[in-house]
XYZ file of C-alpha atoms in Angstrom:
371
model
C 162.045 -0.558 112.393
C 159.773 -1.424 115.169
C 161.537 -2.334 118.657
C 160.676 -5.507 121.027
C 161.670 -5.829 124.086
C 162.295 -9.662 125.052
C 164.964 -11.290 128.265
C 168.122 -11.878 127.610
C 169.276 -14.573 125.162
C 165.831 -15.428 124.136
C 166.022 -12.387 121.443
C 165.321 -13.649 117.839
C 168.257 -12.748 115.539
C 168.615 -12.640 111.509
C 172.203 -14.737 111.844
C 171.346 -18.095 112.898
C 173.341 -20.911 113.501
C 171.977 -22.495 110.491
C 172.740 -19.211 108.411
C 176.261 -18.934 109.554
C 176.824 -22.929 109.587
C 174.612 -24.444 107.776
C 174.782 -22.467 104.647
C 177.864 -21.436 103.753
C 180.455 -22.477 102.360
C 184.078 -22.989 103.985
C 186.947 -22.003 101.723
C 190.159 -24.418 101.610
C 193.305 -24.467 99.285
C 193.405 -21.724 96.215
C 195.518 -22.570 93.085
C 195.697 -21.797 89.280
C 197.041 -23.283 86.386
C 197.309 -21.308 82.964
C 194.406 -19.055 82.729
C 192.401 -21.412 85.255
C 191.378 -21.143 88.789
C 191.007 -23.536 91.218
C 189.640 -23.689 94.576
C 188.439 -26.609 97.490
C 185.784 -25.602 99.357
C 183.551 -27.245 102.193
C 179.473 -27.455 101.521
C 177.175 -28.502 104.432
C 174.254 -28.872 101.949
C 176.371 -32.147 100.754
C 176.746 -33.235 104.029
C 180.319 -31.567 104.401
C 181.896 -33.172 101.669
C 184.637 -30.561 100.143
C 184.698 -30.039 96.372
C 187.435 -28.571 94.379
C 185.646 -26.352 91.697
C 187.281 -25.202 88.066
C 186.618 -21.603 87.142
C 187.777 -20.997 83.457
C 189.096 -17.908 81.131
C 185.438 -17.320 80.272
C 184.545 -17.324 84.031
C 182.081 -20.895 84.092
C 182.392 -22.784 86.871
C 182.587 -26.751 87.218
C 182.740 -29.473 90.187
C 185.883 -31.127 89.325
C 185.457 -34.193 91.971
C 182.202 -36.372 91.615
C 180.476 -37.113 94.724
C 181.176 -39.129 96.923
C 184.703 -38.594 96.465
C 185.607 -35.570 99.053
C 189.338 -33.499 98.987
C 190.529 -33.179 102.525
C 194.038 -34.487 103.916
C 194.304 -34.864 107.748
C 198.012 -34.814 107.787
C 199.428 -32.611 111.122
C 195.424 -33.147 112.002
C 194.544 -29.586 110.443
C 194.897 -31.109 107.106
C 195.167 -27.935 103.898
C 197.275 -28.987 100.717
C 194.520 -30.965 99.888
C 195.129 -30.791 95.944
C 197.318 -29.642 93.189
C 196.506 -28.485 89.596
C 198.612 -28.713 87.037
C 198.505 -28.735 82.985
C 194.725 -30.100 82.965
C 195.492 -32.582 85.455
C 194.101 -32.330 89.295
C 195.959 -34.639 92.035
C 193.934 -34.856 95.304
C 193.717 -36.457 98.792
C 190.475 -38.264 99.067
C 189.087 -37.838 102.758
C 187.718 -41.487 103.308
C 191.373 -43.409 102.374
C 193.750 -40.122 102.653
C 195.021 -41.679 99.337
C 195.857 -39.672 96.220
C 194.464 -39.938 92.920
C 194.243 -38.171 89.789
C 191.467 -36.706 87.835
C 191.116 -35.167 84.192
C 187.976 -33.471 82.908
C 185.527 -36.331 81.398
C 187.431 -38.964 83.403
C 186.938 -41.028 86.632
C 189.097 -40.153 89.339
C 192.133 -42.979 89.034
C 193.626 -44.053 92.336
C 197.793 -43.816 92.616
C 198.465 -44.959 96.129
C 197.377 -47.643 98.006
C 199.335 -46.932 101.332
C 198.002 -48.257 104.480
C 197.985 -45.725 107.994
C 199.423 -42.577 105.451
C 198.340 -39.726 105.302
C 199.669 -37.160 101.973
C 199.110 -33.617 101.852
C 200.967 -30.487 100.054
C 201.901 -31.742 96.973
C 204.318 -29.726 93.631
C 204.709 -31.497 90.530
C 208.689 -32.703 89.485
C 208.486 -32.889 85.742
C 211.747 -34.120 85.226
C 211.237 -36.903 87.213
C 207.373 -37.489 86.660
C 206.192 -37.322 89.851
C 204.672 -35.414 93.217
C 206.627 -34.676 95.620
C 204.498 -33.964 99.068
C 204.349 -34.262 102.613
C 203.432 -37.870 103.885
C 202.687 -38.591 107.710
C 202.436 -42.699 108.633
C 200.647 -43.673 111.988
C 201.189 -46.915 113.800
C 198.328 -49.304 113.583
C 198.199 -49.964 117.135
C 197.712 -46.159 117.703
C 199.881 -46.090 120.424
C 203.509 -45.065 118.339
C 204.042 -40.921 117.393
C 202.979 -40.386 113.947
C 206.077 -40.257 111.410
C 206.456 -37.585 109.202
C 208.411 -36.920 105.786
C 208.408 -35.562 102.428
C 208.286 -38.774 99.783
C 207.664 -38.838 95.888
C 204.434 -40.248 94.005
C 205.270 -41.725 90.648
C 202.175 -40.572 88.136
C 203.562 -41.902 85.000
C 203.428 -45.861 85.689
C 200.742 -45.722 89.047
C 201.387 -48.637 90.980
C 199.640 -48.345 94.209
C 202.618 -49.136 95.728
C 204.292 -47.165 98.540
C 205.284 -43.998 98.197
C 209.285 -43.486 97.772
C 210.809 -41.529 101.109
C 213.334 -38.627 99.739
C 213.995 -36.709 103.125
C 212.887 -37.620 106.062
C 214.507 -37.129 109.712
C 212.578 -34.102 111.307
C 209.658 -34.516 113.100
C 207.225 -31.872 110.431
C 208.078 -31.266 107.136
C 206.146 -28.220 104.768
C 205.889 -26.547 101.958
C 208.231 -29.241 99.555
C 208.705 -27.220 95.561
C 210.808 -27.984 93.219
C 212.561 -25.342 90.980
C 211.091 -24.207 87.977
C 213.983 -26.438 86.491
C 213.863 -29.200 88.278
C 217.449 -29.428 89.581
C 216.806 -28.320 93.011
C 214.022 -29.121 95.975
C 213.261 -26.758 98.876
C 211.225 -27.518 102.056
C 210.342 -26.474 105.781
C 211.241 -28.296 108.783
C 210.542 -28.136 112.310
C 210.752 -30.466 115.246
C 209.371 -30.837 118.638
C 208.708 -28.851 121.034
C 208.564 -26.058 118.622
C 205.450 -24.728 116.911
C 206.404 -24.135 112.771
C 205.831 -20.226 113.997
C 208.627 -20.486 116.659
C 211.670 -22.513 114.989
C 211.531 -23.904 111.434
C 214.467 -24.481 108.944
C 214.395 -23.853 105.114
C 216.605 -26.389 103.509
C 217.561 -26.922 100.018
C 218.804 -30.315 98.344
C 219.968 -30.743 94.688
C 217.535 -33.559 92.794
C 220.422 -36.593 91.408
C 219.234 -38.226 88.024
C 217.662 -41.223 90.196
C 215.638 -38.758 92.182
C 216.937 -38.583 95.515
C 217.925 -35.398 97.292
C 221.338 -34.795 97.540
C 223.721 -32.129 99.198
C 221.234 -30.836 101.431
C 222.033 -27.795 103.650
C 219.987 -25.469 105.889
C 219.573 -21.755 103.960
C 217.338 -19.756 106.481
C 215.600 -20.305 110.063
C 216.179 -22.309 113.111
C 217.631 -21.072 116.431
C 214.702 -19.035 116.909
C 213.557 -17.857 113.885
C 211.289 -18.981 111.254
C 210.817 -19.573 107.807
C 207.565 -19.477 105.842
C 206.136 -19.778 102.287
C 209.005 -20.546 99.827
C 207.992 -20.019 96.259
C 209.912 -20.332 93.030
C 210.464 -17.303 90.674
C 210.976 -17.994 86.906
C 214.597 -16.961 87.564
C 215.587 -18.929 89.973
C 215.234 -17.282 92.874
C 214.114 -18.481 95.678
C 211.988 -16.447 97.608
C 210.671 -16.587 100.972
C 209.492 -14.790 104.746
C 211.639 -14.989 107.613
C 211.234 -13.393 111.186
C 215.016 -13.425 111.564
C 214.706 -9.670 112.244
C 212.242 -9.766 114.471
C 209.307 -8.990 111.853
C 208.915 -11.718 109.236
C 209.794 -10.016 106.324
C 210.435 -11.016 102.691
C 213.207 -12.252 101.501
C 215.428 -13.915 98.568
C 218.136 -16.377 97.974
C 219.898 -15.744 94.692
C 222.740 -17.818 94.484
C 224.212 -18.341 97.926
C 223.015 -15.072 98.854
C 220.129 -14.007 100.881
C 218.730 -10.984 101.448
C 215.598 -8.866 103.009
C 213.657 -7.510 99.852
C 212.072 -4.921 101.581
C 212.638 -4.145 105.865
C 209.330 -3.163 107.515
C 207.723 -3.425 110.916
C 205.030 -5.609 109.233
C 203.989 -9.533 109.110
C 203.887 -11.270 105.953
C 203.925 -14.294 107.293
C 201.377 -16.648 108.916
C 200.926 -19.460 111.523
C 201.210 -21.807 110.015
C 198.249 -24.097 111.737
C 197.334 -26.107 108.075
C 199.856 -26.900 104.939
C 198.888 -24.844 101.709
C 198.948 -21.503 103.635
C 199.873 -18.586 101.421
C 200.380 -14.828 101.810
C 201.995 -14.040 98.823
C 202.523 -14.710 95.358
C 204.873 -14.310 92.682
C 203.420 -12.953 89.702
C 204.172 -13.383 85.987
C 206.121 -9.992 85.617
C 208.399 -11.021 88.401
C 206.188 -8.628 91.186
C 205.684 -10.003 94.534
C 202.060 -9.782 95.706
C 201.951 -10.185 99.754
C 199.139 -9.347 102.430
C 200.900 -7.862 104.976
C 199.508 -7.373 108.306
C 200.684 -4.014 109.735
C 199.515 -1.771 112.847
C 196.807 -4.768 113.522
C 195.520 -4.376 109.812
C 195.499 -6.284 106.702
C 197.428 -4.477 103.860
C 197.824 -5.833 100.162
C 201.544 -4.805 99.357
C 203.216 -5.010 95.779
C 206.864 -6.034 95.963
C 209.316 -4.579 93.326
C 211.864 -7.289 93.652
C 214.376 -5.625 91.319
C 214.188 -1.639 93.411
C 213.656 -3.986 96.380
C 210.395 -1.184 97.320
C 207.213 -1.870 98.798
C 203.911 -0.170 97.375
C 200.791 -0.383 99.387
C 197.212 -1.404 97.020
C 193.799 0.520 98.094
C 191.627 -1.986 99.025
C 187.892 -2.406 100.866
C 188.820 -5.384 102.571
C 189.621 -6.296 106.251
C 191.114 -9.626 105.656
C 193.398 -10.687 102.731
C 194.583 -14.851 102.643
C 195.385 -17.538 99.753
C 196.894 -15.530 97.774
C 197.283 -17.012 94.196
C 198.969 -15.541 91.399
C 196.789 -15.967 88.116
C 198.026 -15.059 85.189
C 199.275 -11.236 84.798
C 196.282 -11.057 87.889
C 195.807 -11.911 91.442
C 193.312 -14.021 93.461
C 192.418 -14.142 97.086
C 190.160 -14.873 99.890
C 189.191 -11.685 101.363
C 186.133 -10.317 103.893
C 184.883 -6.874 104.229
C 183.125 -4.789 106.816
C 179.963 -6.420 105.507
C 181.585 -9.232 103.103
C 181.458 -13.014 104.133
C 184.641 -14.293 103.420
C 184.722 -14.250 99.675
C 187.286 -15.778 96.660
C 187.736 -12.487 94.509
C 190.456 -12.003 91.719
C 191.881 -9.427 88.971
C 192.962 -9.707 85.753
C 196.232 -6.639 86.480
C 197.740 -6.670 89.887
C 198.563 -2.264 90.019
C 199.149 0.084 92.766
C 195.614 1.410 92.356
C 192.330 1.238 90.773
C 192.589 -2.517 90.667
C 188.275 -3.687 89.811
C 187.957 -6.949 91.665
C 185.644 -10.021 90.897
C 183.530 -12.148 93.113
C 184.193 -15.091 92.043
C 182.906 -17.497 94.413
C 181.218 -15.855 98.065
C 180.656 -18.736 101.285
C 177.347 -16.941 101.853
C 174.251 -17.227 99.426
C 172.049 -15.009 101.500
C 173.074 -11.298 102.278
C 172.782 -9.860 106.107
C 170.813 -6.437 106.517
C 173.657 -3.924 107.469
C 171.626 -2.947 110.652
């Protein structure tokens, strides 16, 4: 390689702003369903509309949303929990209305709400009751009023375009509502000003009556100084979650009316949480708890035996591990690398070694020489 010499800042350079910007791609919410993977992510070639793509068992990828419609939710302002995908069946937040509709493959997208100055974002599915249950934020029309926020239900078997139904509200944030894999229950985060969701938030837990409102709700984790982040189902009813009530935000369960640390560490597992649909772990089919834990300033991927409550650190190349999504007996994420854009990779067996990983979907097309 030949050298020039030219003045400060008028050097010509490989990475341009239109290489690093203006073509690649900007990864948003991860989620599967079955043996399906789903992902949003932002393209600058369509004039920044974000698309949530379909990868299926055989690995072929689809658009699921039809321009012009575009997934993004501006709840809290940063938006994330764009979309959910369940059963064949992907509920979104279209950016021009911030309403929700629903979309099957072959079909139209078909609007459910119809809600004036609201705003919907992190959504789970309630079977039992046929509906989404998700974060909802209303603004005053004369922009001058705070912004009101609370979790509210969607009805998708009759859509009526009608308001939304309120089923907690109160706090000034809510995150992260899920029902139980049984439907009996509903856990959520709250937080209220002048806290940050990284500072003070609450994990509370309601029981779901047969008319669908949340009843006997009590706090289970958080608040006076601690936090709560990332509650997740497992298929046995436990409830798992990270805390920083130690000090470290650590893993933890509630079985019962009993919580406990899974595994104690000076480690992070959790993250700010600066947009809704954040995830650093995931609960995988066997029962395993998949977490990137951040430890000693670096990303590790750590496998969480719930049952011998130990903590097994996975080989891998990369330097950042986020959106974790449990797929299947397998695992994907968003991950960069020394030289790796960020990248969506998965695997089909989540192990304690010699996992092969997949690029599935990378934000750059064009590769950087190393130099």
């Amino acid at each position: 390689m030949s050298l020039k010499r030219a003045p400060y800042g008028t050097w010509k350079s490989a990475v341009t702003a239109d290489f690093v910007a203006g073509q690649s791609l900007r990864f948003g919410l991860v989620q599967a369903s079955d043996d399906r993977l789903y992902w949003s992510e932002t393209r600058p070639t369509d004039n920044g509309r974000s698309v949530i793509v379909e990868r299926d068992a055989q690995g072929s990828l689809r658009d699921v949303l039809p321009p012009p419609f575009s997934a993004r939710s501006k709840v809290h302002e940063y938006g994330g929990g764009e979309f959910l995908a369940r059963d064949g069946v992907v509920w979104f937040v279209n950016g021009d209305d911030q309403d929700v509709y629903a979309i099957e493959s072959g079909s139209a997208p078909e609007r459910l709400t119809e809600q004036k100055d609201t705003r919907f974002s992190d959504f789970d599915l309630d079977k039992l009751q046929n509906r989404l249950v998700a974060v909802a934020e209303t603004h005053g029309s004369d922009k001058t009023s705070d912004p009101v926020n609370f979790l509210c239900a969607i009805n998708i078997a009759e859509p009526s375009k009608s308001d939304a139904a309120v089923i907690v509200d109160g706090a000034d944030f809510y995150a992260f509502p899920r029902v139980s894999r049984d439907g009996k229950y509903l856990c959520w985060v709250e937080w209220d000003l002048p806290h940050m969701p990284w500072e003070d938030a609450r994990l509370m837990l309601g029981s779901v009556a047969g008319d669908g409102s949340i009843e006997n709700i009590r706090q289970v984790a958080g608040g006076n100084g601690a936090h709560v982040f990332q509650p997740e189902w497992a298929d046995n009813g436990d409830l798992i979650f990270i805390s920083d009530e130690s000090g470290w935000s650590n893993v933890y369960r509630l079985r019962g009316d009993k919580t406990e640390v899974l595994h104690e560490r000076k480690a992070e597992f959790g993250r700010p949480l600066w947009g809704l649909g954040t995830r650093s772990l995931a609960v995988l089919a066997d029962g395993r708890i998949a977490a990137a834990m951040i430890e000693g300033g670096a990303y590790k991927l750590s496998l969480l035996d719930v049952d011998n409550q130990t903590c097994a650190v996975i080989e891998t190349p990369f330097r950042q591990i986020d959106a974790l999504c449990s797929l299947g007996t397998g695992l994907a994420a968003i991950v960069t690398g020394d030289k790796q854009a960020p990248t969506l990779v998965s695997t089909e067996r989540v192990e304690t070694a010699g996992m092969p990983w997949v690029n599935v979907r990378n934000s750059l097309s064009g590769e950087i020489d190393d130099g």
